JSON list of C-alpha atoms in Angstrom, two decimals:
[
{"chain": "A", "resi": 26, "resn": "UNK", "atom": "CA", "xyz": [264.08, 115.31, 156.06]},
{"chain": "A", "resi": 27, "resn": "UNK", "atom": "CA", "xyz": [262.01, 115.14, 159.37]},
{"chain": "A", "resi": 28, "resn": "UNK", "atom": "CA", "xyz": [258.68, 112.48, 158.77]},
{"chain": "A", "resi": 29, "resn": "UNK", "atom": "CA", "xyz": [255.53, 114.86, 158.50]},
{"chain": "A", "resi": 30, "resn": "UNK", "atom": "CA", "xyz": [253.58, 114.67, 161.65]},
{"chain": "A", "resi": 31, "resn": "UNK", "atom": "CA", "xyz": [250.21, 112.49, 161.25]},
{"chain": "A", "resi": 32, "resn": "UNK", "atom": "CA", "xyz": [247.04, 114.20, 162.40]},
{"chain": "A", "resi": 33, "resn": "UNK", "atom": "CA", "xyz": [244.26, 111.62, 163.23]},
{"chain": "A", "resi": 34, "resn": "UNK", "atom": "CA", "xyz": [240.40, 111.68, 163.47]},
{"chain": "A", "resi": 35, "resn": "UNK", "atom": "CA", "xyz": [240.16, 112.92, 166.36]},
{"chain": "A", "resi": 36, "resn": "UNK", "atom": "CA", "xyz": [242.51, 115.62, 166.53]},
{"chain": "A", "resi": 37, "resn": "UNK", "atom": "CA", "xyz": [240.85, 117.10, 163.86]},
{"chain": "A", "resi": 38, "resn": "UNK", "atom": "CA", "xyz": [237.38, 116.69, 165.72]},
{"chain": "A", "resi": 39, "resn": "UNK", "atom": "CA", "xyz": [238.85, 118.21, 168.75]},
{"chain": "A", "resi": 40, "resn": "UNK", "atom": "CA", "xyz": [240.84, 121.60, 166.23]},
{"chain": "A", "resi": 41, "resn": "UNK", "atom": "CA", "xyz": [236.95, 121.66, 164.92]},
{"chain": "A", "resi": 42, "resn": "UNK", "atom": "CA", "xyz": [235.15, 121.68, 168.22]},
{"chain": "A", "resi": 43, "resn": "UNK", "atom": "CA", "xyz": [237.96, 124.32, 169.57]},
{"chain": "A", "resi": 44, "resn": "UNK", "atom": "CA", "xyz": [236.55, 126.82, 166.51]},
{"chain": "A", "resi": 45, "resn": "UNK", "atom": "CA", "xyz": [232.87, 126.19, 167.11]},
{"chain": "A", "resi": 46, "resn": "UNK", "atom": "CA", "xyz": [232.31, 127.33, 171.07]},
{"chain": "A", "resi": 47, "resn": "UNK", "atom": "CA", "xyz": [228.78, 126.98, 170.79]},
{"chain": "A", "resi": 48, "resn": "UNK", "atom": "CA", "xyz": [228.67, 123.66, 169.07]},
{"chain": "A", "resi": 49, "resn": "UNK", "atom": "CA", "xyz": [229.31, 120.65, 171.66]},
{"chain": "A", "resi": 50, "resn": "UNK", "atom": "CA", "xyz": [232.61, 118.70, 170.68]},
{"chain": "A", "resi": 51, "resn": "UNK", "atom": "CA", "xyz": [229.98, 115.15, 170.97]},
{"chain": "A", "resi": 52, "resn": "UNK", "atom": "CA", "xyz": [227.80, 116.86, 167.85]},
{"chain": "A", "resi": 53, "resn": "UNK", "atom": "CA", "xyz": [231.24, 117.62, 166.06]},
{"chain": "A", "resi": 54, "resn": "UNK", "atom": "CA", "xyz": [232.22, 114.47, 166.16]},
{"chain": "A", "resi": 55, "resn": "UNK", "atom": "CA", "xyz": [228.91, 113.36, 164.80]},
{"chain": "A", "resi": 56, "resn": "UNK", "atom": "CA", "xyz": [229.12, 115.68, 162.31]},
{"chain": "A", "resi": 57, "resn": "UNK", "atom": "CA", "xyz": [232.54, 114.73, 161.04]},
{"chain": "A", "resi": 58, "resn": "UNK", "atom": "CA", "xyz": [232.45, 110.81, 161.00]},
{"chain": "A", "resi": 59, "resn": "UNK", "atom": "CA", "xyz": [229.21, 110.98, 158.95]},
{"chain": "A", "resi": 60, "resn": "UNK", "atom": "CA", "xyz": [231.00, 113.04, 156.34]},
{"chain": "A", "resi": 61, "resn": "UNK", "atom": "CA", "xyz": [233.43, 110.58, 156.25]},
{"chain": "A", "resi": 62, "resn": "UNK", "atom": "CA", "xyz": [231.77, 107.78, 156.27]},
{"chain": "A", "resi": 63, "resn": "UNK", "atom": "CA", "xyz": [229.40, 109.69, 153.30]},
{"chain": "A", "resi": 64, "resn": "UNK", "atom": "CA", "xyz": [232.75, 109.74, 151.75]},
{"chain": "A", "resi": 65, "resn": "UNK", "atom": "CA", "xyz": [233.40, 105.89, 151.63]},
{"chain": "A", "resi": 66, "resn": "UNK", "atom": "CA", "xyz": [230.04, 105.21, 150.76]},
{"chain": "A", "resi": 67, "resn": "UNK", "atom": "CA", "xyz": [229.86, 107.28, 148.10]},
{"chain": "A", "resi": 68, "resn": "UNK", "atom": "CA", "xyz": [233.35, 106.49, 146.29]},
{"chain": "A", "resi": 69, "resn": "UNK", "atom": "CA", "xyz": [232.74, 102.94, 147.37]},
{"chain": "A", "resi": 70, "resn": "UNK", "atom": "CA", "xyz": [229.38, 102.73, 144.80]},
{"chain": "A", "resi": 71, "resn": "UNK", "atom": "CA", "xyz": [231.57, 104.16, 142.13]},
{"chain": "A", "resi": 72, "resn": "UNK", "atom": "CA", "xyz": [231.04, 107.85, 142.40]},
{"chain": "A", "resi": 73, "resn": "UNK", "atom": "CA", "xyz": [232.99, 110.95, 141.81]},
{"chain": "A", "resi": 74, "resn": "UNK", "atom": "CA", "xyz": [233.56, 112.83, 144.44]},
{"chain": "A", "resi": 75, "resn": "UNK", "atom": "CA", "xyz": [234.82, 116.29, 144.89]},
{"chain": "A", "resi": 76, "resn": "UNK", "atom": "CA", "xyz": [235.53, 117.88, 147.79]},
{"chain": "A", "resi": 77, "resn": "UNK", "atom": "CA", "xyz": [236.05, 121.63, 147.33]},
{"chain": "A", "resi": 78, "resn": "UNK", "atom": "CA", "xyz": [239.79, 122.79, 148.18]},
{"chain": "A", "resi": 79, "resn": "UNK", "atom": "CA", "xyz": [240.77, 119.25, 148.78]},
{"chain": "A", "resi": 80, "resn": "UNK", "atom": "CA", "xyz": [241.05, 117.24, 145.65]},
{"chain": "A", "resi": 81, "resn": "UNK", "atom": "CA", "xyz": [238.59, 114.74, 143.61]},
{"chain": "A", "resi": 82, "resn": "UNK", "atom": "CA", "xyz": [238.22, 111.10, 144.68]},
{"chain": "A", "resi": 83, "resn": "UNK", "atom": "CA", "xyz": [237.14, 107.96, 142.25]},
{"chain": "A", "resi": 84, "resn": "UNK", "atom": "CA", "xyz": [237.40, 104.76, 141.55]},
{"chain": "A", "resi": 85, "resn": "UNK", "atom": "CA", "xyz": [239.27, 103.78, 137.90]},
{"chain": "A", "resi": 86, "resn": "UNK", "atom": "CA", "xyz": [238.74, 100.66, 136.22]},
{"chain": "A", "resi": 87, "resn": "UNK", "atom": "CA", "xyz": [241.64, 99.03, 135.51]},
{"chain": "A", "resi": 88, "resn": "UNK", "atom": "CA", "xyz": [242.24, 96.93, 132.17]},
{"chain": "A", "resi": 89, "resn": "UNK", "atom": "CA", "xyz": [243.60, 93.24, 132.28]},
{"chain": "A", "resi": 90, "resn": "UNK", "atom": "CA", "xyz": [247.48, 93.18, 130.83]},
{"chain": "A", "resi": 91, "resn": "UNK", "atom": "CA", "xyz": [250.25, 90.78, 130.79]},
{"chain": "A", "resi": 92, "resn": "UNK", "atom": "CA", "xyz": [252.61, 91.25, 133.23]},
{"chain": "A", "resi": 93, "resn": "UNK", "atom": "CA", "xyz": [256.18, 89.25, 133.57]},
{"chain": "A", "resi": 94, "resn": "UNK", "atom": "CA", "xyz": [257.32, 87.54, 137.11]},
{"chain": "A", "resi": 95, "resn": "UNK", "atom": "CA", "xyz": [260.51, 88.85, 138.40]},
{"chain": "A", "resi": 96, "resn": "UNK", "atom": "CA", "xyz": [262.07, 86.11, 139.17]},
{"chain": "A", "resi": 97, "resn": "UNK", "atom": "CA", "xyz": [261.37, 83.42, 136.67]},
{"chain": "A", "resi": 98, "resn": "UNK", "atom": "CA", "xyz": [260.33, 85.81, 133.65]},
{"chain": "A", "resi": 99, "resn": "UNK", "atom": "CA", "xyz": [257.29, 83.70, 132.96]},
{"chain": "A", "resi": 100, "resn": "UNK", "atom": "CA", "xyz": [254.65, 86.00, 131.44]},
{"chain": "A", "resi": 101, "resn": "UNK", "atom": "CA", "xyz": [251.33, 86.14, 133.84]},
{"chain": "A", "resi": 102, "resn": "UNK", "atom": "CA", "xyz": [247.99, 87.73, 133.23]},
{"chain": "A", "resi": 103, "resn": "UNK", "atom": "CA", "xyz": [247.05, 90.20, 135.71]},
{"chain": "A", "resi": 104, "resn": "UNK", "atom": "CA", "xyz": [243.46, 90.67, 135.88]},
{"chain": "A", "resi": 105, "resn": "UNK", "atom": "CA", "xyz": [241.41, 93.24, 135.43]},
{"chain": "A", "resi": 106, "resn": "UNK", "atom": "CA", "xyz": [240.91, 95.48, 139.16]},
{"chain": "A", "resi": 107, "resn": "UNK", "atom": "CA", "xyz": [240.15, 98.81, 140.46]},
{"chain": "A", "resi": 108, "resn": "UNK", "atom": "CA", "xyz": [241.68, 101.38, 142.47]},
{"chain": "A", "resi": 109, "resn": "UNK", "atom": "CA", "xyz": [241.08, 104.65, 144.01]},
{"chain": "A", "resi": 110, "resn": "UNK", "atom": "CA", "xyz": [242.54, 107.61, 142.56]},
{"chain": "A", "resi": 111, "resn": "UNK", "atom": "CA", "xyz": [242.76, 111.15, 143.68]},
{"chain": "A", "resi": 112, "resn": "UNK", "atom": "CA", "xyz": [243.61, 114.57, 142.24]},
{"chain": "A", "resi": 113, "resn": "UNK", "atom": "CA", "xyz": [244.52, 117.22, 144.66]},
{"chain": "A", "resi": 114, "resn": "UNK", "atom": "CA", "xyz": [242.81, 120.47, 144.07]},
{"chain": "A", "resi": 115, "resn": "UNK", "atom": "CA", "xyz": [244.90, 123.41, 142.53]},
{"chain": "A", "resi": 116, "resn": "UNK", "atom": "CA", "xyz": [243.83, 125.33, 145.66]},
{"chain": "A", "resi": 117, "resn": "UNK", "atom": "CA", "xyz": [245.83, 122.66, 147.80]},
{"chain": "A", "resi": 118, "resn": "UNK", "atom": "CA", "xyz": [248.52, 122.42, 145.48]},
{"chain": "A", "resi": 119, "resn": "UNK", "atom": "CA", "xyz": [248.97, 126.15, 145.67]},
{"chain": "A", "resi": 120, "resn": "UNK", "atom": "CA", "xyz": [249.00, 126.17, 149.19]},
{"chain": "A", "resi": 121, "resn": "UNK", "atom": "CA", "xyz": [251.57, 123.03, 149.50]},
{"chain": "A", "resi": 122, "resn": "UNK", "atom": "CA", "xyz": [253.99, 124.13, 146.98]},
{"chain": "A", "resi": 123, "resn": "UNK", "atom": "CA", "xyz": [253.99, 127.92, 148.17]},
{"chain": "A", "resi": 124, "resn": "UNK", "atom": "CA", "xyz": [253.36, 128.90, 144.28]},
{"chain": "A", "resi": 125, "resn": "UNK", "atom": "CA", "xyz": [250.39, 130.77, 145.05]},
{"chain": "A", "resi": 126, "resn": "UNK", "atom": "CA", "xyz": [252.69, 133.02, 146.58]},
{"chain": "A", "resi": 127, "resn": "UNK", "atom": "CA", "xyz": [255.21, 133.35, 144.07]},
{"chain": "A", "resi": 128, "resn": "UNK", "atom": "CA", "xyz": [252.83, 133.88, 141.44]},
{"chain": "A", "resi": 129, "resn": "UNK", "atom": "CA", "xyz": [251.01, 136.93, 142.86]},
{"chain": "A", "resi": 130, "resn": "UNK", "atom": "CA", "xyz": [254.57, 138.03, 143.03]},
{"chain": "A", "resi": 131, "resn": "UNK", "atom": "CA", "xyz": [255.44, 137.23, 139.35]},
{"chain": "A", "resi": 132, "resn": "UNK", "atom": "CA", "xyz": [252.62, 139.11, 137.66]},
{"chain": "A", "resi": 133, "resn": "UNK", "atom": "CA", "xyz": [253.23, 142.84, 138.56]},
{"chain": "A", "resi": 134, "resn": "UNK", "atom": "CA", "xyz": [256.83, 142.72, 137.27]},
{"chain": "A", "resi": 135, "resn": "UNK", "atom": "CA", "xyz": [255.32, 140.66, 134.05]},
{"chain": "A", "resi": 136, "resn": "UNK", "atom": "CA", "xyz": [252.67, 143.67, 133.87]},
{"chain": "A", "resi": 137, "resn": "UNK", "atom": "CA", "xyz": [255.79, 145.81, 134.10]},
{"chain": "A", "resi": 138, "resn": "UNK", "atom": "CA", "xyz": [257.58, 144.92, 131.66]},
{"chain": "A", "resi": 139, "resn": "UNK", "atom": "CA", "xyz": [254.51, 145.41, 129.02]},
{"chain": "A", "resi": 140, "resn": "UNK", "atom": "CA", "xyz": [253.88, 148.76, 130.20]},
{"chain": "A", "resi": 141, "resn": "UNK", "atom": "CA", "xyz": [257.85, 149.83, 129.16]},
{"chain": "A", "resi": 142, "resn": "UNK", "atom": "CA", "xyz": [256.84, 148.37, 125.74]}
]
């Protein structure tokens, strides 16, 4: 399996710019590292964020446990920390797995079948 091609800040800035004639690529740029850096700021102070068709962003609390080292077996508390999760949208999940297709083509022969009933 070929490693997905990364596309980066800018390249986006410039696809943007390339849709928006009339908007200079400097502005687009503007406009696209203050939503990301509204983005961090946000999710940073704790805040759910959801972006439509992309996914949902937050921080969860996570709870102190034991844990066990590997190599001696000793038993260590881990403390308590946080991390970022995220939850794709169903709209983006749709469109990466291709079942947004497949289901439009599902329901007519499931309507089908109820009509020969």
């Amino acid at each position: 399996m070929a490693k997905p091609e990364t596309v980066s800040t800018s390249q986006m800035i410039a696809n943007v710019a390339a849709k928006f004639d009339q908007l200079p690529k400097k502005i687009t740029k503007e406009v696209i590292a203050d939503f990301l850096n509204t983005v961090e700021s946000e999710v940073a102070s704790g805040k759910k964020l959801r972006i439509d068709k992309i996914g949902i962003l937050q921080v969860k609390e996570r709870a102190p446990r034991m844990g066990r080292n590997p190599q001696t077996g000793e038993e260590i508390k881990i403390p308590a920390s946080k991390k970022i999760a995220f939850r794709a949208a169903k709209s983006l999940k749709e469109q990466v797995t291709g079942s947004r297709a497949s289901a439009k083509a599902k329901k007519p022969a499931a309507a089908a079948v109820k009509k020969k009933k």
